[in-house]
Short mmCIF file of C-alpha atoms in Angstrom, two decimals:
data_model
loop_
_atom_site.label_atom_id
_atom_site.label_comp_id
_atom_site.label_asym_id
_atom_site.label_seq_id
_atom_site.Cartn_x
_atom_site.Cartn_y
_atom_site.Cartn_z
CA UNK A 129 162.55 194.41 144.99
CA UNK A 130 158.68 193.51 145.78
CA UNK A 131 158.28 193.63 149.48
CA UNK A 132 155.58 192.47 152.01
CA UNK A 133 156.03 193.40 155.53
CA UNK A 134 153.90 192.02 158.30
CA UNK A 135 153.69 193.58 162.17
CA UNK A 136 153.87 192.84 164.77
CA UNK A 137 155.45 189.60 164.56
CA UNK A 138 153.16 188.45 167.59
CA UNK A 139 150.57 189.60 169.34
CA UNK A 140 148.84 188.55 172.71
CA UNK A 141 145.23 189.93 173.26
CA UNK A 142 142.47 189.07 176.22
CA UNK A 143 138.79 187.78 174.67
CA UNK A 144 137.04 190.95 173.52
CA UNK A 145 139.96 193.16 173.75
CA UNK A 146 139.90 194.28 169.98
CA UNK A 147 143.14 195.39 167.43
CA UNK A 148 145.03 195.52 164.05
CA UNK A 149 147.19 193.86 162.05
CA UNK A 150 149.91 195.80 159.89
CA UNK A 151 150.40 194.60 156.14
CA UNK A 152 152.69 197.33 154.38
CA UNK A 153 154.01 196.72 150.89
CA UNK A 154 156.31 197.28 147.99
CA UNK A 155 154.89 195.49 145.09
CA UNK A 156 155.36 196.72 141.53
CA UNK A 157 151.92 196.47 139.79
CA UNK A 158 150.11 195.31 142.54
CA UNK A 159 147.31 192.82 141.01
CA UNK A 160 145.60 192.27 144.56
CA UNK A 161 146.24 191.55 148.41
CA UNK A 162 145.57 188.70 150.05
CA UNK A 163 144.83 187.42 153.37
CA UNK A 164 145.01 183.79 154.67
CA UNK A 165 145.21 182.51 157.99
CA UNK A 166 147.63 179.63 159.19
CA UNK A 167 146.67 177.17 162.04
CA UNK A 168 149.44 175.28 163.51
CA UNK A 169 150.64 172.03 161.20
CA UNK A 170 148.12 173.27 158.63
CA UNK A 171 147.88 174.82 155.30
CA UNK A 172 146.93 178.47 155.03
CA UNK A 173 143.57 179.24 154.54
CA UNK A 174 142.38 181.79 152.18
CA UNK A 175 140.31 184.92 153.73
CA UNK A 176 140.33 188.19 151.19
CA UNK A 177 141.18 189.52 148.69
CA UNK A 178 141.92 193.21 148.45
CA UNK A 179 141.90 195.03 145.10
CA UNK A 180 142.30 198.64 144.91
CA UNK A 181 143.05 201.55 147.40
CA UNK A 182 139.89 202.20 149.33
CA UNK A 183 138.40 198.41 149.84
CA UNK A 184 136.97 197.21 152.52
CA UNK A 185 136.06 193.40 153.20
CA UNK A 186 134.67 191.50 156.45
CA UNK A 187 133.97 188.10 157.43
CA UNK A 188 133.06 187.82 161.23
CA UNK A 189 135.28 189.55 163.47
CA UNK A 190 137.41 190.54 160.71
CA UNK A 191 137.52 193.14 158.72
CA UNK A 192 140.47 194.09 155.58
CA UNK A 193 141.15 197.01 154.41
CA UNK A 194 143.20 198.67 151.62
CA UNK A 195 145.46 201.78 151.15
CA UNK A 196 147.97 202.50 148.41
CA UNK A 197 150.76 201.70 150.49
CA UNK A 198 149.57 199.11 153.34
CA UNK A 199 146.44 196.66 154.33
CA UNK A 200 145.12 196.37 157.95
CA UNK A 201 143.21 193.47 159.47
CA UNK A 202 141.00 194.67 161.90
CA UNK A 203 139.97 191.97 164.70
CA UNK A 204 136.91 192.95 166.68
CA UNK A 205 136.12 191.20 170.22
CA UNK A 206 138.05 188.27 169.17
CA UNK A 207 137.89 185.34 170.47
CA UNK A 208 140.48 182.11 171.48
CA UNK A 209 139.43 180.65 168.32
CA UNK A 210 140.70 183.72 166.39
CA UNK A 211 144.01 182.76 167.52
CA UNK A 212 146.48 181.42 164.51
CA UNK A 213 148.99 183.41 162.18
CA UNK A 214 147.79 185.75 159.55
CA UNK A 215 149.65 186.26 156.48
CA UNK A 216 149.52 188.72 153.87
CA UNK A 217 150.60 188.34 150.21
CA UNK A 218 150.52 190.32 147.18
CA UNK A 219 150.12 189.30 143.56
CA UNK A 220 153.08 190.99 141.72
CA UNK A 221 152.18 190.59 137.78
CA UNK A 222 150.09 187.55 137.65
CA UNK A 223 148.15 185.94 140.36
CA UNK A 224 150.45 182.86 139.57
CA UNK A 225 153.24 184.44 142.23
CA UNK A 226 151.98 185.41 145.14
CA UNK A 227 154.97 187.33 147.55
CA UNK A 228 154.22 186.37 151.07
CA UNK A 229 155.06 188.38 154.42
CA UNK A 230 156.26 186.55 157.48
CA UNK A 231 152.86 186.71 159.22
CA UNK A 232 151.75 188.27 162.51
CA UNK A 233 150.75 185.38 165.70
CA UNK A 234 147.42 186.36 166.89
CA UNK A 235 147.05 184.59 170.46
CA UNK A 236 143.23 185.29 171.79
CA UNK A 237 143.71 184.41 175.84
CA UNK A 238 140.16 183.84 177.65
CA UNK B 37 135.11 167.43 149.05
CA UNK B 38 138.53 166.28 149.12
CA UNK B 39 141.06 169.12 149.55
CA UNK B 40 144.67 169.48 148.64
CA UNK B 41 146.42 166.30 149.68
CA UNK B 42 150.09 165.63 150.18
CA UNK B 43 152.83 163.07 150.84
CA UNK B 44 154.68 162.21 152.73
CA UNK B 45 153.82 164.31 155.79
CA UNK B 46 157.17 164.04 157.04
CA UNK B 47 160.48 162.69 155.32
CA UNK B 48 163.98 162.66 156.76
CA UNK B 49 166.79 163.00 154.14
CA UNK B 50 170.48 163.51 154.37
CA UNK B 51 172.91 165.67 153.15
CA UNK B 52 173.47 165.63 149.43
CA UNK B 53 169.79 162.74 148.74
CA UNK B 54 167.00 163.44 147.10
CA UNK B 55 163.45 164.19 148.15
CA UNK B 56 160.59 163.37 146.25
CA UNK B 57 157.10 165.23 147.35
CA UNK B 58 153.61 164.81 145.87
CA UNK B 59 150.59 166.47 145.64
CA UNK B 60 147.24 166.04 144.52
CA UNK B 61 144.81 169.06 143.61
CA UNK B 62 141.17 169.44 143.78
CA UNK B 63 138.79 167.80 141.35
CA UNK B 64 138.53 170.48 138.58
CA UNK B 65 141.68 172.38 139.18
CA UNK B 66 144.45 172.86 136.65
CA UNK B 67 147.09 174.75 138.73
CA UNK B 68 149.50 173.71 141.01
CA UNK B 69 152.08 175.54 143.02
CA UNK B 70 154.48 174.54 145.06
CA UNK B 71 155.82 177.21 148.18
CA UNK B 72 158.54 176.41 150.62
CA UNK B 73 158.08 177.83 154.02
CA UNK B 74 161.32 177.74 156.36
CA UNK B 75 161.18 178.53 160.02
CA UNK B 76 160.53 182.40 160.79
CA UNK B 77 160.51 183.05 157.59
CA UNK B 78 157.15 183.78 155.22
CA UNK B 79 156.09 181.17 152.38
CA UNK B 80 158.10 181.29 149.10
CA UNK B 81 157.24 180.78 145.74
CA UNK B 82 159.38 178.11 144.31
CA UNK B 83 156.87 176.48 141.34
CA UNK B 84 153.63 177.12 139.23
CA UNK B 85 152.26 174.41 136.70
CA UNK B 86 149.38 174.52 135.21
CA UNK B 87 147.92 172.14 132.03
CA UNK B 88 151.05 169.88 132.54
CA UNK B 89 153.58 172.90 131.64
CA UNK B 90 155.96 174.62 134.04
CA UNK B 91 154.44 178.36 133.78
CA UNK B 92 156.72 180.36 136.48
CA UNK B 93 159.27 179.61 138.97
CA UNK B 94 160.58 181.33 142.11
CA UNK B 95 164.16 182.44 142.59
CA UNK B 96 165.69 179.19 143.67
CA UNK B 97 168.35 176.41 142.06
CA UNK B 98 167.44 174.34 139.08
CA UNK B 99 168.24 171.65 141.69
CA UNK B 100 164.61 171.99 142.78
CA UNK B 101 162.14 170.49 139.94
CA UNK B 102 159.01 169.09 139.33
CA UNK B 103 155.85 168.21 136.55
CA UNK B 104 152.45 167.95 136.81
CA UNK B 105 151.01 164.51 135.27
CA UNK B 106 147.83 164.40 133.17
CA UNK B 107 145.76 163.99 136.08
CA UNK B 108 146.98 167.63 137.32
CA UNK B 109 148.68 165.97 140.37
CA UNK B 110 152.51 167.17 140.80
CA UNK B 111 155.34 166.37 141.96
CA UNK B 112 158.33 168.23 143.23
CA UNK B 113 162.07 166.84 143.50
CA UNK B 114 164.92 168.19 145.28
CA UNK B 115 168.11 166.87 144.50
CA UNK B 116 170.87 167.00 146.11
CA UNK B 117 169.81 168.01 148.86
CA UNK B 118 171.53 171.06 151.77
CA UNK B 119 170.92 171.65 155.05
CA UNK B 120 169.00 174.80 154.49
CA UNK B 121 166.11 173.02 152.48
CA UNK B 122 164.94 171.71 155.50
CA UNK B 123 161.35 173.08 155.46
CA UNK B 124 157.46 172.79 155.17
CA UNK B 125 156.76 172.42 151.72
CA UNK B 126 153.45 173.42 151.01
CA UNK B 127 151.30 172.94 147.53
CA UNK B 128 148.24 174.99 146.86
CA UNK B 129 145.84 174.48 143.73
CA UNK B 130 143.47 176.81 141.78
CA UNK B 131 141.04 176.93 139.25
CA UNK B 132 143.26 176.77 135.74
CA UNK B 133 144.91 179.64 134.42
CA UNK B 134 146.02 182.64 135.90
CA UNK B 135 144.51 181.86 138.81
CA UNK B 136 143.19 184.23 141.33
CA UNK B 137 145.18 184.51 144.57
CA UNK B 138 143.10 182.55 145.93
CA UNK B 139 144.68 179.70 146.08
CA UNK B 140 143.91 176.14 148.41
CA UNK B 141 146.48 174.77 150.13
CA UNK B 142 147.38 171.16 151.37
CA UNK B 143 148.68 170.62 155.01
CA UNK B 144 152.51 170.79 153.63
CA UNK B 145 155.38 167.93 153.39
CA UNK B 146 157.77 168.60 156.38
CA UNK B 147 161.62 167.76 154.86
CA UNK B 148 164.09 167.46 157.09
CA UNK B 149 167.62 167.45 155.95
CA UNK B 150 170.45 165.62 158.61
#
């Protein structure tokens, strides 16, 4: 069955103090991984996309990256506006279905 | 631009109604999906439409439905409706198609089932 696992679930970090964020997956004929980031009583917001083993993409403080088995958020020096819940999803077949982890809480405390 | 929009933001059903949700896309996309996302627990897929047609659908009871009108809005129904359908029911849209993964959501439709 396809799989996305997210850790942690939560995460508490000081201004500055930089870390990752675990995306591991079993997804049959991975088509790409995706990114988005949830602010409370919003929608999820779309950050990367991930296609093969090997990628790397950053916006900001963030950075994404890509092995065969698991995807990594890097946050450097975040800050208290970093803080929300990232999710990670991969496209199983078609980029129609998109099979979503539980997400990791990022709070960023001054 | 207008994003995603959706109503109602909140609705309060009980055991065994129905819930009617709608959405609205962005100007020039085709695709609409519909996700459910219960407490603690990541989003799930439960609908894709796209050109009017019902392309895919997520592993959940015929009891949850929809269409997408001409005008690409949609519409999802949940009939009778159980306790453990209480949720934030999000709908994303995308350029037609496939799609790309990259997909723009609406703020969600909270349903809360008594």
């Amino acid at each position: 069955e396809d799989q996305v696992t997210q850790s942690p679930e939560a995460l508490r970090l000081q201004e500055g103090e930089s870390s990752s964020l675990n995306c591991s997956y079993t997804v049959s004929g991975l088509r790409g991984l995706f990114w988005y980031r949830q602010d409370p009583g919003k929608g999820p917001e779309f950050l990367f996309t991930l296609y093969s083993a090997g990628e790397e993409k950053e916006k900001e403080r963030l950075k994404a990256t890509l092995t065969k088995k698991e995807s990594f958020l890097h946050i450097t020096a975040p800050k208290p506006e970093d803080s929300a819940t990232y999710l990670c999803a991969g496209a199983a077949g078609g980029y129609n279905k998109l099979i979503f982890g539980a997400g990791t809480r990022l709070a960023v405390h001054p | 631009e207008a994003g995603v929009t959706q109503s109602p933001t909140h609705l309060i059903k009980t055991r065994g109604q129905q819930a009617t949700l709608r959405c609205s896309p962005i100007s020039g996309h085709t695709s609409v999906y519909w996700y459910q996302q219960a407490l603690g627990l990541g989003l799930q897929f439960l609908l894709w439409y796209d050109e009017g047609e019902e392309r895919n659908r997520g592993n959940f009871p015929p009891r949850f439905s929809g269409r997408q009108f001409p005008n690409y809005s949609s519409e999802l129904n949940v009939n009778a409706l159980e306790l453990e359908d209480s949720a934030l029911y999000l709908c994303a849209s995308s350029l037609g198609g496939q799609g790309a993964g990259e997909l723009f959501f609406g703020e969600g439709s909270r349903l809360t089932v008594l």
